[in-house]
Amino acid sequence: SLVRPILSGICGSDLSTIDGRSSRYFEDLVSFPFVPGHEVVGSLEGPAVSASGVELAPGARVVLEPVLGCSARGIQPPCAACAQGRLGDCERVAFGHLRPGLQTGYCADTGGGWSQAGIAAHTSQLHEVPDQLSDQDAVMVEPLACAVHAVLSAGIHEDHVVGVLGAGTLGLATVAAVTALSAGGHCPFPRALFVGARYPHQRRLAEELGATAALPEDQLSRAVRRQT
């Protein structure tokens, strides 16, 4: 399917690649030239089927699940990670009928969200956006999904002390995920949720989102030690 970008996020990994700070390890997981942009909300250029099997009409808004796993690469049978739904651990991101690319936005064959041109996307990557969700909210689905996945995978208990390192987009999304998921009964809220934040406005936002306390980065480990 072809997806026309509406909005695309600017991820820290994009910026580190552009200014040359990304690891040399990364080079084997990309193909050049690539267009950045993997946090994408866009509209379909033609009919398509979503990852959940819903038939979508041209013009429907979708968000991308950007990882180019075995299904997107036409590889059968899938690797062990993909077979278990852990696309982020796919072992074959440099193989199949696509050139190497960890995800959309790092692959020469797919395009990326920072372009006005269409992005080539596999059915497994497409998720329909509800009408009540704005474009500005929908473009946050991918980073928020990362935070939700981390929280659900962490095995948080009521007697735990949780420290979140940093209060950028993903750090704040993680705090919001802990609060929302505990309120919804999906996991307990920890005994303490501390956040290390560089800037005062980040500390304010972290506490508004549910952190027990948000502290300057160099004070986080001391706060955790006191609590434990």
mmCIF file of C-alpha atoms in Angstrom, residues 16-183:
data_model
loop_
_atom_site.group_PDB
_atom_site.id
_atom_site.type_symbol
_atom_site.label_atom_id
_atom_site.label_comp_id
_atom_site.label_asym_id
_atom_site.label_seq_id
_atom_site.Cartn_x
_atom_site.Cartn_y
_atom_site.Cartn_z
ATOM 1 C CA SER A 16 21.524 11.555 15.940
ATOM 2 C CA THR A 17 21.753 10.042 12.463
ATOM 3 C CA ILE A 18 21.639 13.417 10.740
ATOM 4 C CA ASP A 19 24.334 14.995 12.902
ATOM 5 C CA GLY A 20 26.568 11.903 12.810
ATOM 6 C CA ARG A 21 26.206 10.750 16.434
ATOM 7 C CA SER A 22 24.530 7.403 15.698
ATOM 8 C CA SER A 23 26.554 4.247 16.248
ATOM 9 C CA ARG A 24 28.487 2.660 13.362
ATOM 10 C CA TYR A 25 26.613 -0.513 14.349
ATOM 11 C CA PHE A 26 23.573 1.136 12.804
ATOM 12 C CA GLU A 27 25.024 1.174 9.265
ATOM 13 C CA ASP A 28 24.279 -2.509 8.614
ATOM 14 C CA LEU A 29 20.627 -1.930 9.544
ATOM 15 C CA VAL A 30 19.928 0.839 7.012
ATOM 16 C CA SER A 31 20.165 1.290 3.256
ATOM 17 C CA PHE A 32 21.006 4.527 1.488
ATOM 18 C CA PRO A 33 19.618 6.879 0.367
ATOM 19 C CA PHE A 34 16.765 6.781 2.895
ATOM 20 C CA VAL A 35 14.155 9.365 3.896
ATOM 21 C CA PRO A 36 13.815 9.732 7.692
ATOM 22 C CA GLY A 37 10.504 9.632 9.501
ATOM 23 C CA HIS A 38 9.062 6.558 11.223
ATOM 24 C CA GLU A 39 6.473 8.134 13.555
ATOM 25 C CA VAL A 40 3.851 8.688 10.879
ATOM 26 C CA VAL A 41 0.175 9.397 10.426
ATOM 27 C CA GLY A 42 -0.912 9.440 6.799
ATOM 28 C CA SER A 43 -3.708 8.735 4.345
ATOM 29 C CA LEU A 44 -4.018 5.760 2.019
ATOM 30 C CA GLU A 45 -3.567 6.361 -1.696
ATOM 31 C CA GLY A 46 -5.658 3.294 -2.521
ATOM 32 C CA PRO A 47 -7.683 0.560 -0.813
ATOM 33 C CA ALA A 48 -5.874 -1.583 1.734
ATOM 34 C CA VAL A 49 -6.362 -4.056 4.561
ATOM 35 C CA SER A 50 -5.166 -3.146 8.045
ATOM 36 C CA ALA A 51 -3.064 -5.340 10.333
ATOM 37 C CA SER A 52 -6.266 -6.353 12.133
ATOM 38 C CA GLY A 53 -7.948 -7.390 8.860
ATOM 39 C CA VAL A 54 -10.197 -4.311 8.424
ATOM 40 C CA GLU A 55 -10.754 -3.204 4.826
ATOM 41 C CA LEU A 56 -9.768 0.440 4.423
ATOM 42 C CA ALA A 57 -10.898 2.808 1.670
ATOM 43 C CA PRO A 58 -8.666 5.272 -0.202
ATOM 44 C CA GLY A 59 -8.145 8.366 1.929
ATOM 45 C CA ALA A 60 -8.463 6.503 5.236
ATOM 46 C CA ARG A 61 -6.029 7.709 7.872
ATOM 47 C CA VAL A 62 -3.533 5.221 9.242
ATOM 48 C CA VAL A 63 -0.560 5.129 11.549
ATOM 49 C CA LEU A 64 2.442 2.992 10.688
ATOM 50 C CA GLU A 65 3.929 0.229 12.776
ATOM 51 C CA PRO A 66 7.349 1.038 11.352
ATOM 52 C CA VAL A 67 9.405 -2.109 12.000
ATOM 53 C CA LEU A 68 10.103 -3.967 8.760
ATOM 54 C CA GLY A 69 9.768 -7.498 10.117
ATOM 55 C CA CYS A 70 9.549 -10.803 8.320
ATOM 56 C CA SER A 71 5.998 -10.259 6.998
ATOM 57 C CA ALA A 72 6.858 -6.891 5.454
ATOM 58 C CA ARG A 73 9.965 -8.465 3.912
ATOM 59 C CA GLY A 74 8.092 -11.426 2.445
ATOM 60 C CA ILE A 75 10.021 -13.911 4.554
ATOM 61 C CA GLN A 76 8.332 -17.224 5.404
ATOM 62 C CA PRO A 77 8.423 -18.853 7.847
ATOM 63 C CA PRO A 78 9.023 -15.856 10.123
ATOM 64 C CA CYS A 79 11.895 -15.738 12.564
ATOM 65 C CA ALA A 80 11.229 -16.798 16.157
ATOM 66 C CA ALA A 81 10.759 -13.209 17.348
ATOM 67 C CA CYS A 82 8.267 -12.265 14.637
ATOM 68 C CA ALA A 83 6.361 -15.521 15.163
ATOM 69 C CA GLN A 84 5.840 -14.410 18.781
ATOM 70 C CA GLY A 85 4.778 -10.895 17.756
ATOM 71 C CA ARG A 86 8.046 -9.295 18.913
ATOM 72 C CA LEU A 87 8.742 -7.411 15.688
ATOM 73 C CA GLY A 88 11.230 -5.131 17.396
ATOM 74 C CA ASP A 89 13.507 -8.153 17.814
ATOM 75 C CA CYS A 90 13.220 -9.321 14.190
ATOM 76 C CA GLU A 91 16.388 -11.172 13.157
ATOM 77 C CA ARG A 92 16.044 -10.496 9.420
ATOM 78 C CA VAL A 93 15.862 -6.718 8.973
ATOM 79 C CA ALA A 94 18.613 -6.903 6.336
ATOM 80 C CA PHE A 95 17.051 -9.695 4.239
ATOM 81 C CA GLY A 96 14.017 -10.499 2.114
ATOM 82 C CA HIS A 97 12.756 -8.518 -0.871
ATOM 83 C CA LEU A 98 13.528 -5.142 0.742
ATOM 84 C CA ARG A 99 16.941 -3.616 1.098
ATOM 85 C CA PRO A 100 18.281 -3.458 4.681
ATOM 86 C CA GLY A 101 16.313 -1.240 7.022
ATOM 87 C CA LEU A 102 15.422 -1.600 10.676
ATOM 88 C CA GLN A 103 12.160 0.175 9.975
ATOM 89 C CA THR A 104 10.349 2.553 7.667
ATOM 90 C CA GLY A 105 12.385 5.741 7.607
ATOM 91 C CA TYR A 106 15.695 3.854 7.429
ATOM 92 C CA CYS A 107 15.141 1.816 4.271
ATOM 93 C CA ALA A 108 15.808 2.988 0.712
ATOM 94 C CA ASP A 109 12.848 0.986 -0.624
ATOM 95 C CA THR A 110 10.067 2.318 1.610
ATOM 96 C CA GLY A 111 10.399 6.083 1.855
ATOM 97 C CA GLY A 112 9.822 7.931 5.095
ATOM 98 C CA GLY A 113 7.553 10.377 6.832
ATOM 99 C CA TRP A 114 9.717 13.437 6.181
ATOM 100 C CA SER A 115 8.753 13.367 2.509
ATOM 101 C CA GLN A 116 5.648 14.466 0.625
ATOM 102 C CA ALA A 117 6.002 11.345 -1.509
ATOM 103 C CA GLY A 118 4.142 8.168 -0.591
ATOM 104 C CA ILE A 119 5.492 5.553 1.796
ATOM 105 C CA ALA A 120 5.376 1.911 0.713
ATOM 106 C CA ALA A 121 3.813 -0.053 3.585
ATOM 107 C CA HIS A 122 2.836 -3.675 4.155
ATOM 108 C CA THR A 123 -0.596 -4.666 5.484
ATOM 109 C CA SER A 124 1.023 -5.729 8.771
ATOM 110 C CA GLN A 125 2.151 -2.128 9.321
ATOM 111 C CA LEU A 126 -1.204 -0.378 8.889
ATOM 112 C CA HIS A 127 -3.453 0.623 11.797
ATOM 113 C CA GLU A 128 -6.630 2.633 11.210
ATOM 114 C CA VAL A 129 -6.986 5.981 12.987
ATOM 115 C CA PRO A 130 -10.415 6.588 14.600
ATOM 116 C CA ASP A 131 -12.245 9.710 13.435
ATOM 117 C CA GLN A 132 -12.185 11.223 16.917
ATOM 118 C CA LEU A 133 -8.367 11.168 17.023
ATOM 119 C CA SER A 134 -6.718 14.286 15.572
ATOM 120 C CA ASP A 135 -3.663 14.106 13.328
ATOM 121 C CA GLN A 136 -1.624 15.708 16.121
ATOM 122 C CA ASP A 137 -2.691 12.959 18.536
ATOM 123 C CA ALA A 138 -2.334 10.150 16.009
ATOM 124 C CA VAL A 139 1.279 11.011 15.192
ATOM 125 C CA MET A 140 2.057 10.231 18.856
ATOM 126 C CA VAL A 141 0.774 6.643 18.607
ATOM 127 C CA GLU A 142 4.145 5.084 17.726
ATOM 128 C CA PRO A 143 6.204 6.618 20.563
ATOM 129 C CA LEU A 144 3.343 6.104 23.020
ATOM 130 C CA ALA A 145 3.113 2.441 21.962
ATOM 131 C CA CYS A 146 6.817 2.090 22.829
ATOM 132 C CA ALA A 147 6.123 3.451 26.310
ATOM 133 C CA VAL A 148 3.078 1.232 26.868
ATOM 134 C CA HIS A 149 5.044 -1.819 25.713
ATOM 135 C CA ALA A 150 7.861 -0.992 28.137
ATOM 136 C CA VAL A 151 5.494 -0.571 31.087
ATOM 137 C CA LEU A 152 3.560 -3.772 30.377
ATOM 138 C CA SER A 153 6.822 -5.692 29.968
ATOM 139 C CA ALA A 154 8.404 -4.371 33.163
ATOM 140 C CA GLY A 155 6.400 -6.463 35.621
ATOM 141 C CA ILE A 156 5.696 -3.565 37.966
ATOM 142 C CA HIS A 157 4.420 -4.428 41.471
ATOM 143 C CA GLU A 158 2.980 -2.262 44.229
ATOM 144 C CA ASP A 159 6.152 -2.483 46.305
ATOM 145 C CA HIS A 160 8.479 -1.511 43.457
ATOM 146 C CA VAL A 161 10.352 1.753 43.116
ATOM 147 C CA VAL A 162 10.484 2.769 39.458
ATOM 148 C CA GLY A 163 12.986 5.240 38.010
ATOM 149 C CA VAL A 164 12.479 6.797 34.576
ATOM 150 C CA LEU A 165 15.703 8.090 33.051
ATOM 151 C CA GLY A 166 14.903 11.304 31.219
ATOM 152 C CA ALA A 167 11.736 13.275 30.613
ATOM 153 C CA GLY A 168 11.719 13.847 26.894
ATOM 154 C CA THR A 169 8.823 12.565 24.806
ATOM 155 C CA LEU A 170 9.389 8.888 25.619
ATOM 156 C CA GLY A 171 10.141 9.496 29.288
ATOM 157 C CA LEU A 172 6.957 11.514 29.764
ATOM 158 C CA ALA A 173 4.972 8.983 27.722
ATOM 159 C CA THR A 174 6.284 6.248 30.042
ATOM 160 C CA VAL A 175 5.098 8.152 33.115
ATOM 161 C CA ALA A 176 1.696 8.669 31.476
ATOM 162 C CA ALA A 177 1.543 4.959 30.603
ATOM 163 C CA VAL A 178 2.258 3.860 34.193
ATOM 164 C CA THR A 179 -0.481 6.167 35.471
ATOM 165 C CA ALA A 180 -3.080 5.262 32.848
ATOM 166 C CA LEU A 181 -2.443 1.517 32.847
ATOM 167 C CA SER A 182 -2.608 1.323 36.627
ATOM 168 C CA ALA A 183 -5.855 3.317 36.615
#
